PDB file of C-alpha atoms in Angstrom:
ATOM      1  CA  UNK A   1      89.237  80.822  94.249  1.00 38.00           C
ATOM      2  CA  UNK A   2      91.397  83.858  93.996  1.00 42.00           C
ATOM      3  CA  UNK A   3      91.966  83.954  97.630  1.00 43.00           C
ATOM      4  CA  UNK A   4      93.752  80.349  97.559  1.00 72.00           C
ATOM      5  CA  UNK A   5      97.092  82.424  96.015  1.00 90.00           C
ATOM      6  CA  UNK A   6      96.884  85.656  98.536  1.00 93.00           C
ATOM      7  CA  UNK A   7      98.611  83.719 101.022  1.00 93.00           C
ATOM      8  CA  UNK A   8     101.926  85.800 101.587  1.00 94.00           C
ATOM      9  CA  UNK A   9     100.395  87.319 104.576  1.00 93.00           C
ATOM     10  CA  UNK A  10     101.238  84.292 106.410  1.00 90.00           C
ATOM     11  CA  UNK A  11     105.327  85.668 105.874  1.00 90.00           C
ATOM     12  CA  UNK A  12     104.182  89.100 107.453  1.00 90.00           C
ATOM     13  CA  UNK A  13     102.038  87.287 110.284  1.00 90.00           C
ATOM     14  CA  UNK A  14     104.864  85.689 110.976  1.00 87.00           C
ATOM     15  CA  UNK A  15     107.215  89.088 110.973  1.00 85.00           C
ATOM     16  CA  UNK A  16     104.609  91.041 113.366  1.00 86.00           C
ATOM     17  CA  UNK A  17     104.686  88.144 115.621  1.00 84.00           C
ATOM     18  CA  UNK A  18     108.708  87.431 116.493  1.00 69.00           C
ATOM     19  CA  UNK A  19     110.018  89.564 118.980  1.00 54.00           C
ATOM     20  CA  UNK A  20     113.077  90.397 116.719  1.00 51.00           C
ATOM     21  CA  UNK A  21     112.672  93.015 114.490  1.00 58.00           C
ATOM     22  CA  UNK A  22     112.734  91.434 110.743  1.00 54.00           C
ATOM     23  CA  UNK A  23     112.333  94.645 108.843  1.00 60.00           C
ATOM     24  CA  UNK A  24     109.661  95.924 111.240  1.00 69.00           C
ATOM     25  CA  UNK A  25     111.007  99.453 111.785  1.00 73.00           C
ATOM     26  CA  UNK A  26     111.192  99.646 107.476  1.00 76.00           C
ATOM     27  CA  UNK A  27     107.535  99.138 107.504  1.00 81.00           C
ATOM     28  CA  UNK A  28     106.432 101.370 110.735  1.00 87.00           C
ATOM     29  CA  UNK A  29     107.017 104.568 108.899  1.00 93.00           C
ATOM     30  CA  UNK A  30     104.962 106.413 106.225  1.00 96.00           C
ATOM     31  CA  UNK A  31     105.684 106.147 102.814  1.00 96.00           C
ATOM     32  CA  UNK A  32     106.395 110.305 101.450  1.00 96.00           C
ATOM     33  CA  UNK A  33     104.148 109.565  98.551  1.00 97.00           C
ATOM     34  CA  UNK A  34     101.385 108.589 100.953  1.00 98.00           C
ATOM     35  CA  UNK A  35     101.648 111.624 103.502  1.00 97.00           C
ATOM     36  CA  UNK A  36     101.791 113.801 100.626  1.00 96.00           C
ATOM     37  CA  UNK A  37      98.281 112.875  99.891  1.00 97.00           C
ATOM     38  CA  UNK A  38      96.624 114.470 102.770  1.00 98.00           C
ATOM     39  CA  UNK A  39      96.529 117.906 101.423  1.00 97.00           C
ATOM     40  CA  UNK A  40      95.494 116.747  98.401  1.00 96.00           C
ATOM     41  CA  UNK A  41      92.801 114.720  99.538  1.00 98.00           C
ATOM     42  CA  UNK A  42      91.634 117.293 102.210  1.00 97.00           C
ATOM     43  CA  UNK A  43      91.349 119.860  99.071  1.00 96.00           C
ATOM     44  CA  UNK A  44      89.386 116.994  97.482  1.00 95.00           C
ATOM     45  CA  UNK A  45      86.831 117.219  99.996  1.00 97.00           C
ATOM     46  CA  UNK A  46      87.517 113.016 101.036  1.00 98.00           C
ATOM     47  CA  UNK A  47      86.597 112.316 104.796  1.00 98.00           C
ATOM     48  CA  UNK A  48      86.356 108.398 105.008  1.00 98.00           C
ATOM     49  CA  UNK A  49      89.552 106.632 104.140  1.00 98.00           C
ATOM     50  CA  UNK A  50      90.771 102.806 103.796  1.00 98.00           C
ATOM     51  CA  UNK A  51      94.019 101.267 104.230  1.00 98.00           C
ATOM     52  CA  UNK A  52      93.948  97.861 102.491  1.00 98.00           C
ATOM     53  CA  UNK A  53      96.923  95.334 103.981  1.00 97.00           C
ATOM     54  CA  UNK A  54      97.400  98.004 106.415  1.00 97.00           C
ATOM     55  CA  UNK A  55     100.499  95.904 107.879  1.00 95.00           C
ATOM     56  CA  UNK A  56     101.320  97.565 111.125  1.00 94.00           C
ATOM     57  CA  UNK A  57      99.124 100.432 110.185  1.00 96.00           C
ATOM     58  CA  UNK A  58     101.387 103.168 109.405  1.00 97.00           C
ATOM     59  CA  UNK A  59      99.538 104.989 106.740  1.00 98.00           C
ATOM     60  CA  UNK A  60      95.902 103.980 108.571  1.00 98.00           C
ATOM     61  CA  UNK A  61      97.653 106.123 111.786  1.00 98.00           C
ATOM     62  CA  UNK A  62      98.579 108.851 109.526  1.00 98.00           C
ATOM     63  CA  UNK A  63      95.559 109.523 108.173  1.00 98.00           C
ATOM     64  CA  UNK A  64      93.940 109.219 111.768  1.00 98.00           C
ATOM     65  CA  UNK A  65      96.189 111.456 113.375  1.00 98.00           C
ATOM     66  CA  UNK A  66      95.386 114.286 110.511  1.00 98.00           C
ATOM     67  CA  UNK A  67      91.819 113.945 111.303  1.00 98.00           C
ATOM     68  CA  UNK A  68      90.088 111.786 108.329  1.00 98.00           C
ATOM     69  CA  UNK A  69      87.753 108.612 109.351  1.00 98.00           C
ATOM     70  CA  UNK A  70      90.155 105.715 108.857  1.00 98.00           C
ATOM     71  CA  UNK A  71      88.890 101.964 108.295  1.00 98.00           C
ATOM     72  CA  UNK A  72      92.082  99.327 107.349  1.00 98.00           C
ATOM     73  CA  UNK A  73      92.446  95.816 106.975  1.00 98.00           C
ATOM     74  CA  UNK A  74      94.946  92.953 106.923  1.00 98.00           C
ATOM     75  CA  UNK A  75      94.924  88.964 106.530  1.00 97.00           C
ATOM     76  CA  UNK A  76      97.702  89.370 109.108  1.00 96.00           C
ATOM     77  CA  UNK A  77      95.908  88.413 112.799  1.00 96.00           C
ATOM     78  CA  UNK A  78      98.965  89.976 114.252  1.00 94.00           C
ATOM     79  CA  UNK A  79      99.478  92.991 112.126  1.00 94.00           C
ATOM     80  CA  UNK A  80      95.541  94.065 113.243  1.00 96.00           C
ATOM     81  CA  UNK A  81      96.178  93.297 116.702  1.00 95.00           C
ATOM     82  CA  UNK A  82      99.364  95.696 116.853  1.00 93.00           C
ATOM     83  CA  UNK A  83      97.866  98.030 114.661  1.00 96.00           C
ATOM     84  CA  UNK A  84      94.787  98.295 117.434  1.00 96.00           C
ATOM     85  CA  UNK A  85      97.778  98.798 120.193  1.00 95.00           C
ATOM     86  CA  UNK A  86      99.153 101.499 118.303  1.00 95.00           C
ATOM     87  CA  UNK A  87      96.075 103.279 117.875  1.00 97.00           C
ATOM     88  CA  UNK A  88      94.757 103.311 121.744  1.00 97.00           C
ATOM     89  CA  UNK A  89      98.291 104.575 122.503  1.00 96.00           C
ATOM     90  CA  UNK A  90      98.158 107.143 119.949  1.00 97.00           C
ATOM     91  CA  UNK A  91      94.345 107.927 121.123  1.00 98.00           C
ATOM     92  CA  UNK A  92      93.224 107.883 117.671  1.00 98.00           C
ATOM     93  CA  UNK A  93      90.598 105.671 115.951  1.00 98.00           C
ATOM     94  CA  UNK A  94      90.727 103.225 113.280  1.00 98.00           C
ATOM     95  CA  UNK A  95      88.435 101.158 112.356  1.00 98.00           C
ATOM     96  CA  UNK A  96      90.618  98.076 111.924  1.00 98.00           C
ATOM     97  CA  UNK A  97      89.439  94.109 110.780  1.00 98.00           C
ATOM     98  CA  UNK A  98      91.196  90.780 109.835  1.00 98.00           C
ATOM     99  CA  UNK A  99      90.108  89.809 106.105  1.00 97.00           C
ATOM    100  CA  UNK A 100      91.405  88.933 102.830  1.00 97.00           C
ATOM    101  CA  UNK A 101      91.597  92.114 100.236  1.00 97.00           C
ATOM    102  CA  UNK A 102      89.852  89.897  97.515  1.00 96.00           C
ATOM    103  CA  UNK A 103      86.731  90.150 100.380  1.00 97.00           C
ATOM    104  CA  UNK A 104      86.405  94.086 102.073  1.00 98.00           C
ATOM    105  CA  UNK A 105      83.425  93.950 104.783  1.00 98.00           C
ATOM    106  CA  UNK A 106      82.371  97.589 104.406  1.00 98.00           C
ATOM    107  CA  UNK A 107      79.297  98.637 102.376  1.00 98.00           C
ATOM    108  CA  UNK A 108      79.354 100.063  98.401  1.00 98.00           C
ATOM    109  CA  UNK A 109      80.540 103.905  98.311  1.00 98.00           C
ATOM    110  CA  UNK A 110      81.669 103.713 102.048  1.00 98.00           C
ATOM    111  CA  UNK A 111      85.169 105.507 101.422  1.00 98.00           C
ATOM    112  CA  UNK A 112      86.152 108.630  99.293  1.00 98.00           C
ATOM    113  CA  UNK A 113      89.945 106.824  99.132  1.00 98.00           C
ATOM    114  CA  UNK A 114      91.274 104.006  99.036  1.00 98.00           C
ATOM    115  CA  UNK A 115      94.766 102.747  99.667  1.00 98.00           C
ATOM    116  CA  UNK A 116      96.604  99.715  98.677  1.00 98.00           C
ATOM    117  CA  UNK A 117     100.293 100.318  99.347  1.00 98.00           C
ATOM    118  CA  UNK A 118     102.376  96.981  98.332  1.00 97.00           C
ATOM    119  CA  UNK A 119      99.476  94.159  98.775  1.00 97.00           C
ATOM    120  CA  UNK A 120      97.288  93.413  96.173  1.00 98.00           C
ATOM    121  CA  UNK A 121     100.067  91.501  93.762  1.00 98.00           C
ATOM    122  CA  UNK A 122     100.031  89.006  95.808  1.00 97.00           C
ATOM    123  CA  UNK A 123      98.243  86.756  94.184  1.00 96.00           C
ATOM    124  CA  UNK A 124      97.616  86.105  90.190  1.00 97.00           C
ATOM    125  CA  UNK A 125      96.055  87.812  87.626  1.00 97.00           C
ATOM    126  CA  UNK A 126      92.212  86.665  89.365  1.00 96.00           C
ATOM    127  CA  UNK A 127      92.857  87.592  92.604  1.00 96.00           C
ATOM    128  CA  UNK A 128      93.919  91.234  91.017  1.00 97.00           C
ATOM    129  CA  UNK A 129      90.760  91.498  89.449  1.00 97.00           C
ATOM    130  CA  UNK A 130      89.007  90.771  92.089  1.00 97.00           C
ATOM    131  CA  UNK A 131      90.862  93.106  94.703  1.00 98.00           C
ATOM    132  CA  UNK A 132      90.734  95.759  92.189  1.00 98.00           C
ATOM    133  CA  UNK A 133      86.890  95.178  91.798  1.00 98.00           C
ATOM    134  CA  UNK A 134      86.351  95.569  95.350  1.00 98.00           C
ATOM    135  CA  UNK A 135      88.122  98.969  96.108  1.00 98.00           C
ATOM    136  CA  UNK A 136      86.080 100.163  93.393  1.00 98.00           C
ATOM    137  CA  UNK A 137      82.820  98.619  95.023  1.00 98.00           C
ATOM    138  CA  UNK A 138      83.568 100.089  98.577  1.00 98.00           C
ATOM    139  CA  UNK A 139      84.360 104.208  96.217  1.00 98.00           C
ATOM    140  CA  UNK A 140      82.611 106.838  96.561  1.00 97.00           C
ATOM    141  CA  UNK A 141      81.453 107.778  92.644  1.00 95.00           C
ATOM    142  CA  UNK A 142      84.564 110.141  92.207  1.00 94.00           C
ATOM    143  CA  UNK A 143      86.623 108.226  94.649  1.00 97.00           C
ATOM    144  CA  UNK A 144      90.603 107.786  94.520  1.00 98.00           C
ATOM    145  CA  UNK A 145      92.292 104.031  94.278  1.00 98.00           C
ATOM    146  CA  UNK A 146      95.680 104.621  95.388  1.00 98.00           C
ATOM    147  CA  UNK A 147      98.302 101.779  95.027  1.00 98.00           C
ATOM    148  CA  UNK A 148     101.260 100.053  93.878  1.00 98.00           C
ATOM    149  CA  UNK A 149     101.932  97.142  91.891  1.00 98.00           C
ATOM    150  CA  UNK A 150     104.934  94.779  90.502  1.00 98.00           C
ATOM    151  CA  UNK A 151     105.981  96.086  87.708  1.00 98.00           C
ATOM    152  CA  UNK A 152     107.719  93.625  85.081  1.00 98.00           C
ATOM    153  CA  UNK A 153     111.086  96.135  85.203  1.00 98.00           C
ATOM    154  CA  UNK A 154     111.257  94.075  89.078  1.00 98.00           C
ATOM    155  CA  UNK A 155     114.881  92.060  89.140  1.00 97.00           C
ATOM    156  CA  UNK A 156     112.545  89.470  90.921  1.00 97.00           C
ATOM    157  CA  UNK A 157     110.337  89.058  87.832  1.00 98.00           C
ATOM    158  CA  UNK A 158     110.780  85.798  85.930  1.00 98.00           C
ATOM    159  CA  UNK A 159     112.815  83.692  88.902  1.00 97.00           C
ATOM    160  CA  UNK A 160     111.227  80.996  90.422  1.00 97.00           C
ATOM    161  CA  UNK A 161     108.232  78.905  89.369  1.00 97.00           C
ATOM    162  CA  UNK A 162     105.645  80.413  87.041  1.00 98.00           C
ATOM    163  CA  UNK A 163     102.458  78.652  88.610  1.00 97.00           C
ATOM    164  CA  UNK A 164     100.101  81.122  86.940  1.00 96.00           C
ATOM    165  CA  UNK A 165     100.469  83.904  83.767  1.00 97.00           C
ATOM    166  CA  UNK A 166     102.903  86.392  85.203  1.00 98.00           C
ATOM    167  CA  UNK A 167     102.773  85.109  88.649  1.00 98.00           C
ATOM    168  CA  UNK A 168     105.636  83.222  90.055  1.00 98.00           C
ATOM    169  CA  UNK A 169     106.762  81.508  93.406  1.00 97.00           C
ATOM    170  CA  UNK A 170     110.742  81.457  94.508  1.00 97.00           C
ATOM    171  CA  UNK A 171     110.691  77.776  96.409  1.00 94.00           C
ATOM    172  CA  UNK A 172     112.434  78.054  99.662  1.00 92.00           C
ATOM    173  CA  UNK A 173     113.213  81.771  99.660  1.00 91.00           C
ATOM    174  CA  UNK A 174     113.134  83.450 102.784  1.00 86.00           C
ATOM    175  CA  UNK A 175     110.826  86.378 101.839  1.00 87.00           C
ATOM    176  CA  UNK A 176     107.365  86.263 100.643  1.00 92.00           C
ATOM    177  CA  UNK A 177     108.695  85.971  97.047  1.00 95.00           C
ATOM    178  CA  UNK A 178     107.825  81.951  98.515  1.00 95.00           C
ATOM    179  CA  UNK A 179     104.390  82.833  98.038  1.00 96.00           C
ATOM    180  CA  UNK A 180     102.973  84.079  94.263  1.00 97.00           C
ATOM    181  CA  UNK A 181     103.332  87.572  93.231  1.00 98.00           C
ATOM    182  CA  UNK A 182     101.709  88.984  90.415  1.00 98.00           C
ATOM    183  CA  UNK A 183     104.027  91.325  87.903  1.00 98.00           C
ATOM    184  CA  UNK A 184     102.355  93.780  85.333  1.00 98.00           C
ATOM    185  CA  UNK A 185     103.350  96.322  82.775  1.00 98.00           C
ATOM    186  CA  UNK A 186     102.016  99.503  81.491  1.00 98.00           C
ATOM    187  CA  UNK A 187      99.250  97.459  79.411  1.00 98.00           C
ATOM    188  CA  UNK A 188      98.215  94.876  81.487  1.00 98.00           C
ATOM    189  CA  UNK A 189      97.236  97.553  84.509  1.00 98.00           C
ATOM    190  CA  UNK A 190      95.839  99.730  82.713  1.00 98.00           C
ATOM    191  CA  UNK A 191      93.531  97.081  81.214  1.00 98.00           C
ATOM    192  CA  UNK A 192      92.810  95.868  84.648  1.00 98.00           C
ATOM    193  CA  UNK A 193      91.739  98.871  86.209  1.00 98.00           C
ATOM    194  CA  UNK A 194      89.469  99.746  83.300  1.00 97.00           C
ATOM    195  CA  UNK A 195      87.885  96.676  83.598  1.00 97.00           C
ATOM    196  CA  UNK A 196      86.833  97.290  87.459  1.00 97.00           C
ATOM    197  CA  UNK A 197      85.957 100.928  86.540  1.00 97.00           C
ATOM    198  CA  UNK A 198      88.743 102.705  86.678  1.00 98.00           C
ATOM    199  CA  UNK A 199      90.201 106.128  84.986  1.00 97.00           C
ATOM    200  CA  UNK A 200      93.957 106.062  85.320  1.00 97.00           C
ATOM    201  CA  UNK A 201      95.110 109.482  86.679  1.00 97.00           C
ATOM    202  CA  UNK A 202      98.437 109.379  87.270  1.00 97.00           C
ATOM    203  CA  UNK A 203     101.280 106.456  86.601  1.00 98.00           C
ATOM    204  CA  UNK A 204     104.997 106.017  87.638  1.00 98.00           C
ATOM    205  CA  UNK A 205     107.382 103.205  87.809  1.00 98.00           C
ATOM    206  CA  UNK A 206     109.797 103.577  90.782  1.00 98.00           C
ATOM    207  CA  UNK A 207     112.563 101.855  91.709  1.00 98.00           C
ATOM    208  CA  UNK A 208     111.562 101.185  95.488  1.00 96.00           C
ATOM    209  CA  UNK A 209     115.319 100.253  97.074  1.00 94.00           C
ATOM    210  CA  UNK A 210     117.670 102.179  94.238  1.00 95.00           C
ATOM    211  CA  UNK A 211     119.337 100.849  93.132  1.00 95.00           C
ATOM    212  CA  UNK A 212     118.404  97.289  93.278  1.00 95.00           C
ATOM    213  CA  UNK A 213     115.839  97.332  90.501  1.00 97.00           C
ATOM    214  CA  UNK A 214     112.774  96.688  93.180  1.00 97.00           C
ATOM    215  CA  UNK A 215     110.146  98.754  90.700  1.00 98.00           C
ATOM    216  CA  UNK A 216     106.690  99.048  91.605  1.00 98.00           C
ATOM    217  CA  UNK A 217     103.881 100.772  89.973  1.00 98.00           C
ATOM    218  CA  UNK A 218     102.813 103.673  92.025  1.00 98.00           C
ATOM    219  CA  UNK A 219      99.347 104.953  90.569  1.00 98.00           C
ATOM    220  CA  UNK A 220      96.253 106.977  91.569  1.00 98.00           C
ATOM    221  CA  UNK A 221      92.865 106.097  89.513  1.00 98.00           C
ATOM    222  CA  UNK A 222      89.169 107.243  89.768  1.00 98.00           C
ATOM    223  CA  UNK A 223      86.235 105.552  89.782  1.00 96.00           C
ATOM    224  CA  UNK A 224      84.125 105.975  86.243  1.00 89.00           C
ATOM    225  CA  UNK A 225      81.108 107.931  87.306  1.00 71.00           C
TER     226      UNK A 225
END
């Protein structure tokens, strides 16, 4: 089953758990890309939005705090349970539950956006399909898929063991590159996403941590009415 490679949130279970910090702070603060989508989405008429691996929850608590209905999930026990904290102290509401991407409990057309910031390579080439397949279950007809995605560019891609096409696991590494993660290029997405009813609408390959060659696909699609 898909879901037997999306194991890397055991790594971040682990990091929301320890009382040091382990990168925390780099991961309790909202990506520009992703708080520049408010305006856009409020001019888009969305309401309902959904934070998929929500971590921590910094993007589900931005969108909260500017007033849309948030819903977010994470494999991560721990990451939920802070992400709950955070919320009651903030006094806003999220909707937040403990489940596997490849699996979202929400109903078809529940959300006008979706979000999937750094999450849904990990995994192979299934477990993509199946993640992407889902986001576009729980879209509104119109909806926005916004995420990111390994791109083959990534210094990381090729090292370690390829256990599946394109998907490879660093043995004894001491970030979740021990745990498989999915690279893609330009082709390969674009296929995927049409394939779980997808238009592409916009497509960049960034360099996450300049200059050490960490590029991700950051992309918007829309669901194929």
């Amino acid at each position: 089953m898909p879901r037997d490679l999306t194991t890397a949130h055991e790594e971040w279970d682990d990091r929301w758990r320890a009382a040091v910090d382990l990168g925390r702070s780099e991961w309790s603060v909202p990506e520009p890309v992703v708080v520049g989508m408010v305006e856009a989405l409020r001019e888009r008429g969305a309401r309902a939005v959904l934070d998929v691996g929500s971590g921590l929850g910094r993007h589900a608590l931005h969108f909260a705090a500017a007033g849309f209905a948030v819903s977010a999930i994470d494999a991560s026990p721990n990451g939920i349970e802070e992400l709950r904290r955070l919320a009651a102290a903030a006094d806003v509401a999220v909707d937040a539950h403990v489940c596997p991407f490849t699996a979202l409990p929400f109903a078809a057309g529940a959300f006008d956006y979706v979000l999937a910031w750094n999450v849904l390579y990990h995994g192979d080439a299934e477990a993509v399909q199946v993640a992407f397949g889902e986001c576009r279950r729980v879209l509104r007809p119109g909806g926005m898929f916004h995420a990111t995605m390994l791109s083959k560019r990534n210094a990381r891609f090729g090292q370690g063991d390829e256990i599946r096409p394109n998907t490879f696991v660093v043995a004894g590494d001491a970030s979740d590159k021990a745990y498989p993660h999915f690279y893609v290029d330009e082709a390969g997405l674009t296929r995927l996403l049409a394939e779980a009813g997808f238009a592409l609408d916009h497509l960049v390959d960034v360099d996450q941590k300049p200059p050490d060659r960490a590029f991700h696909w950051v992309f918007t699609a829309l669901t194929v009415k």
